Amino acid sequence: MHYPFWDQPIGYGVLMATIAVFHVFVSHFAIGGGLYLVVNEHFARRAGDAQRLEFLEKLSKFFVLATLVAGALTGVAIWFVIGLLAPAATEALIHNYVWGWAIEWTFFVVEIAAAMVYYYGWKRMTARAHLTVGWIYFVAAWLSLVIINGILTFMLTPGRWLATGDFWDGFFDPTYWPSLVLRTGVCVMLAGLYALLVASRLEPGDFKAKTVRQAAGWSLAGLAATVLSQVWYWKAIPADITAKALQVMPTPIRSIEISFWLAGAIALGMVALAAFAPRKLGTTVALAFMALGLAWFGAFEWSRESLRKPYIITGYIYGNGAEVGEAENYKRDGYLAQIPYRTGDEGADLFRHACRNCHTLEGYKALKPAFDGTDRAFIAAIVQGTQHLKGNMPPFLGTPAEAELIADHLDQRIDKRPLADIYKLDGRLLGRKVYDIRCGKCHVLGTDSDKSKSLAGQSAEDLNGLLDMAANLGEGMPAFTADAAERKALVAYLQTLGKGGRP
Ligand code: HEC
Ligand code: HEC
């Protein structure tokens, strides 16, 4: 089940997001662009508008190149990356959706063939045959979205599939329809943005103005469908996921807010462009709109992916590839027993499989700074209590002995000096640092997990007593193992917190 691990310095999430966002951008645009081309060709032929036909031919050239080459390459790249970073989840998706994928690829082949015939056929085919090929292109491209949408939405909201294991339950899952409308809207919006880019290179004049206005209209129409269905989409997600997100998951919520701001910016920009400057549109501005579109897409996909935490397939596989249904076996037989490819360094193997999918040591979501200045006992307690920490992490599913092995592995790689020396701090700032490192990972100030109010008014003596029995205060709470100076600084800091003082 577990492939040899792929150690690379970038966080997996970032790597995946970069490739995937670019891929979905290109592939949605490939669908919307197809629609834009055939609809416009239809009207241009009816009106005998040679200038527009020439423009469309130009549009289709870069369109075919960009979508086929970039789409196909990034699509293959996605398979490489997901196979390496989440082999178990990839396997689950393939087992469930192998026919789905076979159908999707069939549509993709039709789409590619039609795109090439369409491009080469402008002068060589009859108008009717050319248009037919165009429609074949668009329909095949959109149908591939119809299929892939069922697989994408399944990962966040597998719905009844979890109980039945039925293909259709997983495919037409709770977010299938809003997501399909949303993504279709995105296709239309991107088609408009792309047409703007090509139009920006036209000579200023009436034709340019007309084309820019019309492309802005496409963008606005697509955007309207997108924004409305994003609200519908949010409502279709099971309430426990959205409630938890609003409570403890700042990342997806912020991404959604950003996506609405970006949608607003694009909409305003389109209206302004169509109203005031359709003749003057330059390539820089058109590129800036493309960038806004890409950013919008990034924000939306980021929210979808981060809402899923701590799972990669909600309720079925955790973000580190551990299967929810196997949890009892992992706890009984140990997590190592589930890792067929071992390097001989057990601590490193365990760390890779339990944590490394989401964390690096010193790069993205780095763990070294989170543990610098602490000790092995503290790290071992944290490893076993990951589900109590901020970040909505999966629980650690190995045995206590395995948690110790991970702690050893990390302990050998951290800075062992006291926090005062590492960060050159003393007094209140030192106390605050001790809090952040030793308490704030679980008790985030200002959230439900904040305990500072219950500490209000306690004497230094009482607080010291509390730290003495820290390991008994709650399941998963570590013993307090810092030195005397850090303890003193923390107690003083907790007293100021209790008085309502903020960091
Ligand atoms: C599914 C992804 C995922 C896995 C697996 C995971 N974590 Fe995390 N972890 C997170 C996220 C997300 C955060 C929150 C980061 C933030 O708030 O900046 C986090 C936060 C943390 C923090 C707090 C960091 C800080 O700034 O104080 C620690 C410590 C930590 N994780 C340790 C671990 C350990 C040890 C493991 C393995 C046993 C692990 N994590 C596995 C996603 C994960
Ligand atoms: C690994 C996570 C974790 C860390 C780190 C942690 N705690 Fe806790 N703490 C818990 C849990 C879990 C509980 C019990 C559940 C609850 O009360 O929310 C708890 C409970 C408490 C309580 C409430 C006890 C009660 O009876 O109401 C206090 C006070 C507290 N912790 C203070 C601290 C202080 C101070 C630190 C830093 C020295 C700290 N905690 C570090 C997880 C943690």
Coordinates of C-alpha atoms and ligand atoms in Angstrom, one line a residue:
M1 CA 0.0 0.0 0.0
H2 CA 2.7 2.5 0.8
Y3 CA 5.2 3.3 -2.0
P4 CA 8.8 4.2 -1.2
F5 CA 8.5 7.6 0.3
W6 CA 9.3 10.6 -1.8
D7 CA 11.3 13.1 0.3
Q8 CA 11.4 16.5 -1.1
P9 CA 11.8 19.9 0.6
I10 CA 8.5 21.5 -0.6
G11 CA 5.4 20.6 1.3
Y12 CA 3.2 18.2 -0.6
G13 CA 0.2 20.4 -0.2
V14 CA 1.9 23.3 -2.0
L15 CA 3.3 21.1 -4.7
M16 CA -0.1 19.5 -5.4
A17 CA -1.9 22.8 -5.2
T18 CA 0.4 24.5 -7.7
I19 CA 0.1 21.8 -10.3
A20 CA -3.6 21.2 -9.7
V21 CA -4.7 24.8 -9.8
F22 CA -2.9 25.3 -13.1
H23 CA -4.4 22.2 -14.5
V24 CA -8.0 23.0 -13.5
F25 CA -7.5 26.5 -14.8
V26 CA -6.4 25.2 -18.2
S27 CA -9.0 22.5 -18.4
H28 CA -12.0 24.6 -17.5
F29 CA -10.8 27.2 -19.9
A30 CA -10.6 24.4 -22.6
I31 CA -14.3 23.8 -22.1
G32 CA -15.5 27.4 -21.9
G33 CA -13.3 28.4 -24.8
G34 CA -14.9 25.6 -26.9
L35 CA -18.3 27.0 -26.2
Y36 CA -17.2 30.5 -27.0
L37 CA -15.8 29.5 -30.3
V38 CA -18.8 27.5 -31.6
V39 CA -21.4 30.0 -30.4
N40 CA -19.6 32.9 -32.0
E41 CA -18.8 31.0 -35.2
H42 CA -22.5 30.1 -35.5
F43 CA -23.5 33.8 -35.4
A44 CA -20.6 35.0 -37.4
R45 CA -21.4 32.6 -40.3
R46 CA -25.0 33.5 -40.2
A47 CA -24.2 37.2 -40.4
G48 CA -21.4 36.6 -43.0
D49 CA -19.0 38.4 -40.7
A50 CA -15.6 37.7 -42.1
Q51 CA -13.7 39.8 -39.7
R52 CA -15.1 37.9 -36.7
L53 CA -14.4 34.5 -38.4
E54 CA -10.8 35.6 -38.8
F55 CA -10.6 36.6 -35.1
L56 CA -12.1 33.2 -34.1
E57 CA -9.6 31.4 -36.2
K58 CA -6.8 33.3 -34.4
L59 CA -8.4 32.5 -31.1
S60 CA -8.6 28.8 -31.8
K61 CA -4.9 28.5 -32.7
F62 CA -3.5 29.5 -29.3
F63 CA -6.5 27.8 -27.7
V64 CA -5.7 24.4 -29.2
L65 CA -2.0 24.8 -28.3
A66 CA -2.6 26.0 -24.8
T67 CA -5.3 23.6 -23.8
L68 CA -4.0 20.4 -25.4
V69 CA -0.4 20.8 -24.5
A70 CA -0.7 22.4 -21.1
G71 CA -3.8 20.5 -20.1
A72 CA -2.4 17.1 -21.0
L73 CA 1.0 17.7 -19.4
T74 CA -0.3 19.0 -16.1
G75 CA -2.9 16.2 -16.1
V76 CA -0.2 13.6 -16.3
A77 CA 1.8 15.5 -13.6
I78 CA -1.2 15.3 -11.3
W79 CA -1.2 11.6 -11.5
F80 CA 2.5 11.5 -10.7
V81 CA 2.1 13.7 -7.7
I82 CA -1.0 12.1 -6.2
G83 CA 0.4 8.6 -6.7
L84 CA 3.5 9.6 -4.7
L85 CA 2.0 11.7 -2.0
A86 CA -1.2 9.8 -1.3
P87 CA -0.9 6.3 -2.8
A88 CA -3.7 4.9 -0.6
A89 CA -6.2 7.5 -1.6
T90 CA -5.2 7.2 -5.2
E91 CA -5.7 3.5 -5.0
A92 CA -9.1 4.0 -3.4
L93 CA -10.1 6.4 -6.2
I94 CA -9.0 4.0 -8.9
H95 CA -10.8 1.1 -7.4
N96 CA -14.0 3.0 -7.2
Y97 CA -13.9 5.0 -10.3
V98 CA -11.9 3.0 -12.8
W99 CA -14.8 3.0 -15.3
G100 CA -15.5 6.6 -14.6
W101 CA -11.9 7.4 -15.5
A102 CA -12.1 5.2 -18.6
I103 CA -15.1 7.2 -19.8
E104 CA -13.5 10.5 -18.9
W105 CA -10.4 9.6 -21.0
T106 CA -12.6 8.5 -23.9
F107 CA -14.2 12.0 -23.9
F108 CA -10.7 13.5 -23.6
V109 CA -9.5 11.6 -26.7
V110 CA -12.6 12.7 -28.6
E111 CA -12.0 16.3 -27.4
I112 CA -8.4 16.3 -28.5
A113 CA -9.1 14.8 -31.9
A114 CA -12.0 17.3 -32.5
A115 CA -9.9 20.2 -31.4
M116 CA -7.2 19.5 -33.9
V117 CA -9.7 18.9 -36.7
Y118 CA -11.5 22.1 -35.8
Y119 CA -8.3 24.1 -35.9
Y120 CA -7.1 22.7 -39.2
G121 CA -10.6 22.8 -40.7
W122 CA -11.2 26.5 -40.8
K123 CA -10.4 26.8 -44.5
R124 CA -10.5 23.1 -45.5
M125 CA -14.0 22.1 -44.4
T126 CA -17.5 23.3 -45.2
A127 CA -19.1 25.7 -42.7
R128 CA -21.5 23.1 -41.6
A129 CA -19.0 20.3 -41.0
H130 CA -16.7 22.7 -39.2
L131 CA -19.4 23.9 -36.8
T132 CA -20.3 20.2 -36.2
V133 CA -16.8 19.4 -35.2
G134 CA -16.8 22.4 -32.9
W135 CA -19.9 21.2 -31.2
I136 CA -18.4 17.7 -30.9
Y137 CA -15.4 19.3 -29.3
F138 CA -17.4 21.3 -26.7
V139 CA -19.8 18.6 -25.8
A140 CA -17.0 16.0 -25.3
A141 CA -15.0 18.5 -23.2
W142 CA -18.0 19.3 -21.0
L143 CA -18.9 15.7 -20.6
S144 CA -15.4 15.0 -19.3
L145 CA -16.2 17.6 -16.6
V146 CA -19.5 15.9 -15.9
I147 CA -17.5 12.7 -15.1
I148 CA -14.5 14.2 -13.3
N149 CA -16.8 16.4 -11.2
G150 CA -18.3 13.2 -9.6
I151 CA -14.8 12.1 -8.5
L152 CA -13.6 15.5 -7.3
T153 CA -16.7 16.2 -5.2
F154 CA -16.6 12.6 -3.8
M155 CA -13.4 13.4 -1.9
L156 CA -15.0 16.1 0.2
T157 CA -18.5 14.7 0.5
P158 CA -18.7 11.0 -0.2
G159 CA -22.2 11.0 1.3
R160 CA -24.0 7.7 1.4
W161 CA -21.1 5.9 -0.3
L162 CA -19.4 5.5 3.1
A163 CA -22.2 3.2 4.1
T164 CA -23.1 1.6 0.8
G165 CA -19.9 1.6 -1.2
D166 CA -22.1 2.1 -4.2
F167 CA -20.6 3.8 -7.3
W168 CA -23.6 6.0 -7.9
D169 CA -23.9 7.1 -4.3
G170 CA -20.3 8.3 -4.4
F171 CA -20.6 9.8 -7.8
F172 CA -23.9 11.8 -7.4
D173 CA -22.8 12.8 -3.9
P174 CA -24.2 15.8 -2.0
T175 CA -22.1 18.4 -3.7
Y176 CA -22.2 17.0 -7.2
W177 CA -24.8 19.3 -8.8
P178 CA -23.8 22.6 -7.2
S179 CA -20.2 21.9 -8.2
L180 CA -21.2 21.0 -11.7
V181 CA -23.0 24.3 -12.2
L182 CA -20.2 26.2 -10.4
R183 CA -17.5 24.7 -12.7
T184 CA -19.6 25.3 -15.8
G185 CA -19.9 28.9 -14.7
V186 CA -16.1 29.0 -14.3
C187 CA -15.7 27.7 -17.8
V188 CA -17.8 30.5 -19.3
M189 CA -16.0 33.1 -17.1
L190 CA -12.6 31.9 -18.2
A191 CA -13.6 31.8 -21.9
G192 CA -14.6 35.5 -21.6
L193 CA -11.3 36.4 -19.9
Y194 CA -9.3 34.6 -22.6
A195 CA -11.2 36.2 -25.4
L196 CA -10.4 39.5 -23.8
L197 CA -6.7 38.6 -23.9
V198 CA -6.8 37.8 -27.6
A199 CA -9.0 40.9 -28.3
S200 CA -6.5 43.1 -26.5
R201 CA -4.1 42.6 -29.4
L202 CA -6.6 43.8 -32.0
E203 CA -6.2 47.3 -33.6
P204 CA -8.3 49.9 -31.7
G205 CA -11.7 50.3 -33.4
D206 CA -15.3 49.3 -33.5
F207 CA -14.6 45.7 -34.0
K208 CA -12.4 45.6 -30.9
A209 CA -14.9 47.5 -28.8
K210 CA -17.6 45.1 -29.8
T211 CA -15.5 42.0 -29.1
V212 CA -14.3 43.3 -25.7
R213 CA -17.9 44.2 -24.6
Q214 CA -19.1 40.8 -25.6
A215 CA -16.2 38.9 -23.9
A216 CA -16.8 41.0 -20.7
G217 CA -20.5 39.9 -20.9
W218 CA -19.4 36.2 -21.1
S219 CA -17.2 36.7 -18.0
L220 CA -20.0 38.4 -16.1
A221 CA -22.5 35.7 -17.0
G222 CA -20.1 33.0 -16.0
L223 CA -19.2 34.8 -12.8
A224 CA -22.8 35.2 -11.8
A225 CA -23.5 31.5 -12.2
T226 CA -20.3 30.7 -10.2
V227 CA -21.0 33.0 -7.3
L228 CA -24.6 31.8 -6.9
S229 CA -23.7 28.2 -7.1
Q230 CA -20.8 28.7 -4.6
V231 CA -23.5 29.6 -2.0
W232 CA -25.5 26.5 -3.0
Y233 CA -22.3 24.4 -2.8
W234 CA -21.6 25.6 0.7
K235 CA -25.1 24.7 1.8
A236 CA -24.8 21.3 0.2
I237 CA -21.8 20.4 2.4
P238 CA -22.9 18.4 5.4
A239 CA -23.5 20.8 8.3
D240 CA -21.0 19.1 10.7
I241 CA -18.2 19.9 8.3
T242 CA -19.2 23.6 7.7
A243 CA -19.9 24.2 11.4
K244 CA -16.5 22.8 12.3
A245 CA -14.8 24.9 9.6
L246 CA -16.5 28.1 10.9
Q247 CA -15.3 27.2 14.4
V248 CA -11.7 26.1 14.1
M249 CA -10.6 26.2 10.5
P250 CA -9.4 29.7 9.5
T251 CA -7.9 28.5 6.2
P252 CA -10.9 27.5 4.2
I253 CA -13.0 30.3 5.5
R254 CA -10.4 32.9 4.6
S255 CA -10.1 31.3 1.2
I256 CA -13.8 31.5 0.6
E257 CA -13.8 35.2 1.7
I258 CA -10.9 35.9 -0.7
S259 CA -12.7 34.1 -3.5
F260 CA -15.7 36.4 -3.1
W261 CA -13.5 39.5 -3.0
L262 CA -11.8 38.4 -6.2
A263 CA -15.1 37.6 -7.9
G264 CA -16.2 41.2 -6.9
A265 CA -13.0 42.7 -8.3
I266 CA -13.4 40.8 -11.6
A267 CA -17.0 41.8 -11.9
L268 CA -16.3 45.5 -11.3
G269 CA -13.4 45.4 -13.7
M270 CA -15.6 43.8 -16.4
V271 CA -18.3 46.4 -16.0
A272 CA -15.8 49.3 -16.0
L273 CA -14.1 47.9 -19.1
A274 CA -17.2 47.4 -21.1
A275 CA -18.6 50.8 -20.1
F276 CA -15.5 53.0 -20.3
A277 CA -12.6 51.5 -22.2
P278 CA -13.6 48.8 -24.6
R279 CA -11.4 50.3 -27.4
K280 CA -8.3 50.8 -25.3
L281 CA -8.0 47.4 -23.6
G282 CA -4.2 46.6 -23.6
T283 CA -2.6 43.2 -23.1
T284 CA -1.3 44.0 -19.6
V285 CA -4.7 44.7 -18.3
A286 CA -6.1 41.6 -20.0
L287 CA -3.3 39.6 -18.5
A288 CA -4.1 41.1 -15.1
F289 CA -7.7 39.9 -15.4
M290 CA -6.4 36.4 -16.3
A291 CA -4.3 36.5 -13.2
L292 CA -7.4 37.5 -11.1
G293 CA -9.2 34.6 -12.6
L294 CA -6.4 32.2 -11.7
A295 CA -6.3 33.6 -8.2
W296 CA -10.0 33.2 -7.8
F297 CA -9.7 29.6 -8.9
G298 CA -6.8 29.0 -6.5
A299 CA -8.8 30.4 -3.6
F300 CA -11.8 28.2 -4.4
E301 CA -9.8 25.0 -4.8
W302 CA -7.8 25.8 -1.7
S303 CA -11.0 26.2 0.3
R304 CA -12.3 22.9 -1.0
E305 CA -9.1 21.0 -0.3
S306 CA -8.6 22.5 3.2
L307 CA -12.2 21.9 4.2
R308 CA -11.5 18.2 3.9
K309 CA -9.0 18.2 6.8
P310 CA -8.1 16.0 8.5
Y311 CA -9.2 13.7 5.7
I312 CA -8.2 13.2 2.1
I313 CA -11.4 11.4 1.5
T314 CA -13.8 12.5 4.2
G315 CA -14.6 9.8 6.8
Y316 CA -12.6 7.2 4.8
I317 CA -8.8 8.1 4.6
Y318 CA -6.9 10.6 6.7
G319 CA -4.6 13.2 5.2
N320 CA -1.6 11.0 5.9
G321 CA -3.0 8.0 4.1
A322 CA -4.1 6.1 7.2
E323 CA -7.5 4.4 6.7
V324 CA -10.2 5.3 9.2
G325 CA -11.6 1.8 9.2
E326 CA -8.2 0.3 10.0
A327 CA -7.6 2.6 13.1
E328 CA -8.1 -0.2 15.6
N329 CA -5.6 -2.5 13.7
Y330 CA -3.0 0.3 13.6
K331 CA -3.4 0.9 17.4
R332 CA -3.2 -2.8 18.1
D333 CA -0.4 -4.0 15.7
G334 CA 1.4 -0.7 15.4
Y335 CA 1.7 1.6 12.5
L336 CA 5.1 0.3 11.4
A337 CA 3.5 -3.0 10.5
Q338 CA 1.5 -1.2 7.8
I339 CA 4.6 0.2 6.1
P340 CA 6.0 -2.4 3.7
Y341 CA 8.8 -0.2 2.4
R342 CA 11.1 0.4 5.4
T343 CA 14.5 2.1 5.4
G344 CA 15.7 0.6 8.7
D345 CA 15.3 3.9 10.5
E346 CA 12.0 3.3 12.2
G347 CA 11.6 6.8 13.6
A348 CA 12.2 8.4 10.2
D349 CA 9.8 5.9 8.5
L350 CA 7.1 6.6 11.1
F351 CA 7.6 10.3 10.9
R352 CA 7.3 10.2 7.1
H353 CA 4.1 8.2 7.1
A354 CA 2.4 9.8 10.1
C355 CA 3.3 13.5 9.7
R356 CA 5.4 14.2 6.6
N357 CA 2.4 14.3 4.2
C358 CA 1.5 17.7 5.7
H359 CA 4.7 18.9 7.5
T360 CA 8.3 19.5 6.6
L361 CA 11.0 19.8 9.2
E362 CA 12.2 23.3 8.1
G363 CA 10.1 24.4 5.1
Y364 CA 6.3 24.5 4.7
K365 CA 4.4 23.9 8.0
A366 CA 7.8 23.3 9.6
L367 CA 8.0 21.2 12.8
K368 CA 11.5 22.2 13.9
P369 CA 10.5 25.7 15.0
A370 CA 7.5 24.2 16.7
F371 CA 9.7 22.0 18.9
D372 CA 13.0 24.0 19.2
G373 CA 13.7 24.5 22.9
T374 CA 11.5 21.6 24.1
D375 CA 12.4 18.1 25.0
R376 CA 11.7 14.5 24.0
A377 CA 9.0 13.9 26.6
F378 CA 7.1 16.9 25.4
I379 CA 7.4 15.9 21.7
A380 CA 6.2 12.4 22.5
A381 CA 3.1 13.8 24.2
I382 CA 2.3 16.1 21.3
V383 CA 2.7 13.3 18.8
Q384 CA 0.1 11.2 20.7
G385 CA -2.2 14.2 21.1
T386 CA -2.2 15.6 17.6
Q387 CA -6.0 15.5 17.5
H388 CA -6.1 18.1 20.3
L389 CA -3.8 20.6 18.5
K390 CA -4.9 23.4 16.3
G391 CA -4.9 22.5 12.7
N392 CA -7.6 19.8 12.7
M393 CA -5.0 17.0 12.4
P394 CA -5.7 13.3 12.1
P395 CA -5.2 11.4 15.4
F396 CA -1.9 9.6 15.8
L397 CA -2.8 6.0 15.2
G398 CA 0.4 4.1 16.2
T399 CA 1.3 2.7 19.6
P400 CA 2.9 4.8 22.4
A401 CA 6.2 3.1 21.7
E402 CA 6.0 4.4 18.1
A403 CA 5.2 7.9 19.3
E404 CA 8.4 7.7 21.3
L405 CA 10.3 6.7 18.1
I406 CA 8.9 9.8 16.3
A407 CA 9.9 11.9 19.3
D408 CA 13.4 10.5 19.1
H409 CA 13.6 11.3 15.5
L410 CA 12.5 14.9 16.0
D411 CA 14.4 15.4 19.2
Q412 CA 17.7 14.7 17.4
R413 CA 16.9 17.5 14.9
I414 CA 15.9 20.4 17.1
D415 CA 17.7 23.2 18.8
K416 CA 18.3 22.0 22.4
R417 CA 19.2 25.4 23.9
P418 CA 16.7 27.1 26.2
L419 CA 14.1 29.3 24.5
A420 CA 15.7 32.4 26.1
D421 CA 18.9 31.6 24.2
I422 CA 17.3 30.6 20.9
Y423 CA 15.1 33.6 20.6
K424 CA 17.0 36.1 22.8
L425 CA 14.0 36.8 25.0
D426 CA 13.4 37.4 28.6
G427 CA 10.5 38.6 30.9
R428 CA 7.1 38.7 29.5
L429 CA 8.2 38.0 25.9
L430 CA 9.9 34.8 27.1
G431 CA 6.7 33.9 29.0
R432 CA 4.7 34.4 25.8
K433 CA 7.1 32.3 23.8
V434 CA 6.9 29.5 26.4
Y435 CA 3.1 29.7 26.1
D436 CA 3.1 29.5 22.3
I437 CA 5.4 26.5 22.3
R438 CA 4.1 24.6 25.2
C439 CA 0.4 25.5 25.5
G440 CA -0.7 27.6 22.6
K441 CA -0.5 24.6 20.1
C442 CA -3.7 23.3 21.8
H443 CA -5.1 26.3 23.7
V444 CA -5.3 29.0 21.0
L445 CA -6.1 32.3 22.7
G446 CA -9.5 33.7 21.8
T447 CA -10.9 30.4 20.7
D448 CA -13.0 27.7 22.5
S449 CA -9.8 26.0 23.6
D450 CA -8.6 29.2 25.4
K451 CA -8.2 28.4 29.1
S452 CA -6.9 31.8 30.2
K453 CA -10.2 32.9 31.7
S454 CA -10.2 29.9 34.0
L455 CA -6.7 30.9 35.2
A456 CA -7.8 34.4 36.0
G457 CA -6.9 35.6 39.5
Q458 CA -4.8 32.6 40.4
S459 CA -1.7 33.1 42.5
A460 CA 1.8 32.1 41.2
E461 CA 1.7 29.3 43.7
D462 CA -1.6 27.9 42.4
L463 CA -0.4 28.2 38.8
N464 CA 2.8 26.3 39.7
G465 CA 0.7 23.7 41.3
L466 CA -1.3 23.5 38.1
L467 CA 1.8 23.0 36.0
D468 CA 3.0 20.3 38.4
M469 CA 0.0 18.2 37.6
A470 CA -0.4 19.4 33.9
A471 CA -0.4 15.8 32.6
N472 CA -3.6 15.1 34.7
L473 CA -5.6 18.1 33.5
G474 CA -6.9 16.5 30.4
E475 CA -6.4 13.5 28.2
G476 CA -3.6 14.3 25.8
M477 CA -2.2 17.2 27.8
P478 CA 1.6 17.0 28.2
A479 CA 3.4 17.1 31.5
F480 CA 5.2 20.4 32.0
T481 CA 8.9 19.7 31.5
A482 CA 10.5 23.1 30.9
D483 CA 13.2 24.4 33.1
A484 CA 12.8 26.7 36.1
A485 CA 13.4 30.0 34.3
E486 CA 10.8 29.1 31.6
R487 CA 8.3 28.0 34.2
K488 CA 8.7 31.3 36.1
A489 CA 8.3 33.3 32.9
L490 CA 5.2 31.3 31.9
V491 CA 3.5 31.7 35.3
A492 CA 4.0 35.4 35.2
Y493 CA 2.6 35.5 31.6
L494 CA -0.4 33.4 32.6
Q495 CA -1.2 35.8 35.4
T496 CA -1.3 38.7 32.9
L497 CA -3.5 36.6 30.6
G498 CA -5.9 35.8 33.4
K499 CA -6.3 39.6 34.0
G500 CA -7.6 39.9 30.5
G501 CA -4.2 41.2 29.1
R502 CA -3.6 40.1 25.5
P503 CA -0.4 38.8 24.1
Ligands
HEC1 C1 -3.4 16.0 7.4 C2 -2.3 16.9 7.6 C3 -1.5 16.7 8.9 C4 -0.9 15.6 9.4 C5 -0.9 14.2 8.9 C6 -0.2 16.1 10.6 N1 -0.4 17.4 10.8 FE1 0.4 18.6 12.2 N2 -0.7 20.2 11.6 C7 -1.4 20.2 10.4 C8 -2.0 21.5 10.3 C9 -2.8 22.0 9.1 C10 -1.5 22.3 11.4 C11 -1.8 23.8 11.7 C12 -0.7 24.6 11.2 C13 -0.9 26.0 11.5 O1 -1.9 26.4 12.3 O2 -0.1 26.8 11.0 C14 -0.7 21.4 12.2 C15 -0.1 21.8 13.3 C16 0.9 21.1 14.0 C17 1.7 21.5 15.1 C18 1.6 22.9 15.7 C19 2.6 23.7 15.0 C20 2.8 25.0 15.7 O3 2.9 26.0 15.0 O4 2.9 25.0 16.9 C21 2.5 20.5 15.5 C22 3.5 20.5 16.6 C23 2.1 19.4 14.6 N3 1.2 19.8 13.7 C24 2.7 18.1 14.7 C25 2.4 17.0 13.9 C26 2.9 15.7 14.1 C27 4.0 15.3 15.1 C28 2.3 14.9 13.2 C29 2.5 13.4 13.0 C30 2.3 12.6 14.1 C31 1.4 15.7 12.4 N4 1.5 17.0 12.9 C32 0.6 15.3 11.4 C33 -1.6 19.2 9.5 C34 -1.2 17.9 9.8
HEC2 C1 -1.5 18.5 23.4 C2 -2.4 19.5 23.7 C3 -2.3 20.3 25.0 C4 -1.2 21.1 25.4 C5 0.1 21.4 24.6 C6 -1.7 21.8 26.6 N1 -2.9 21.4 26.9 FE1 -4.0 22.0 28.4 N2 -5.5 20.7 27.9 C7 -5.5 19.9 26.9 C8 -6.7 19.1 26.9 C9 -7.1 18.0 25.8 C10 -7.4 19.5 28.0 C11 -8.7 18.8 28.5 C12 -9.9 19.3 27.7 C13 -10.3 20.7 28.0 O1 -10.4 21.0 29.2 O2 -10.4 21.4 27.0 C14 -6.7 20.5 28.7 C15 -7.1 21.2 29.8 C16 -6.4 22.3 30.3 C17 -6.9 23.1 31.4 C18 -8.3 23.0 32.0 C19 -8.3 22.0 33.1 C20 -9.7 22.0 33.7 O3 -9.9 21.2 34.6 O4 -10.5 22.9 33.3 C21 -6.0 24.1 31.7 C22 -6.0 25.2 32.7 C23 -4.9 23.8 30.7 N3 -5.2 22.7 30.0 C24 -3.7 24.6 30.7 C25 -2.7 24.3 29.9 C26 -1.4 25.0 30.0 C27 -1.1 26.2 30.9 C28 -0.6 24.5 29.0 C29 0.9 24.8 28.7 C30 1.8 24.6 29.8 C31 -1.4 23.4 28.4 N4 -2.6 23.4 28.9 C32 -0.9 22.7 27.3 C33 -4.5 19.8 25.9 C34 -3.3 20.5 25.9

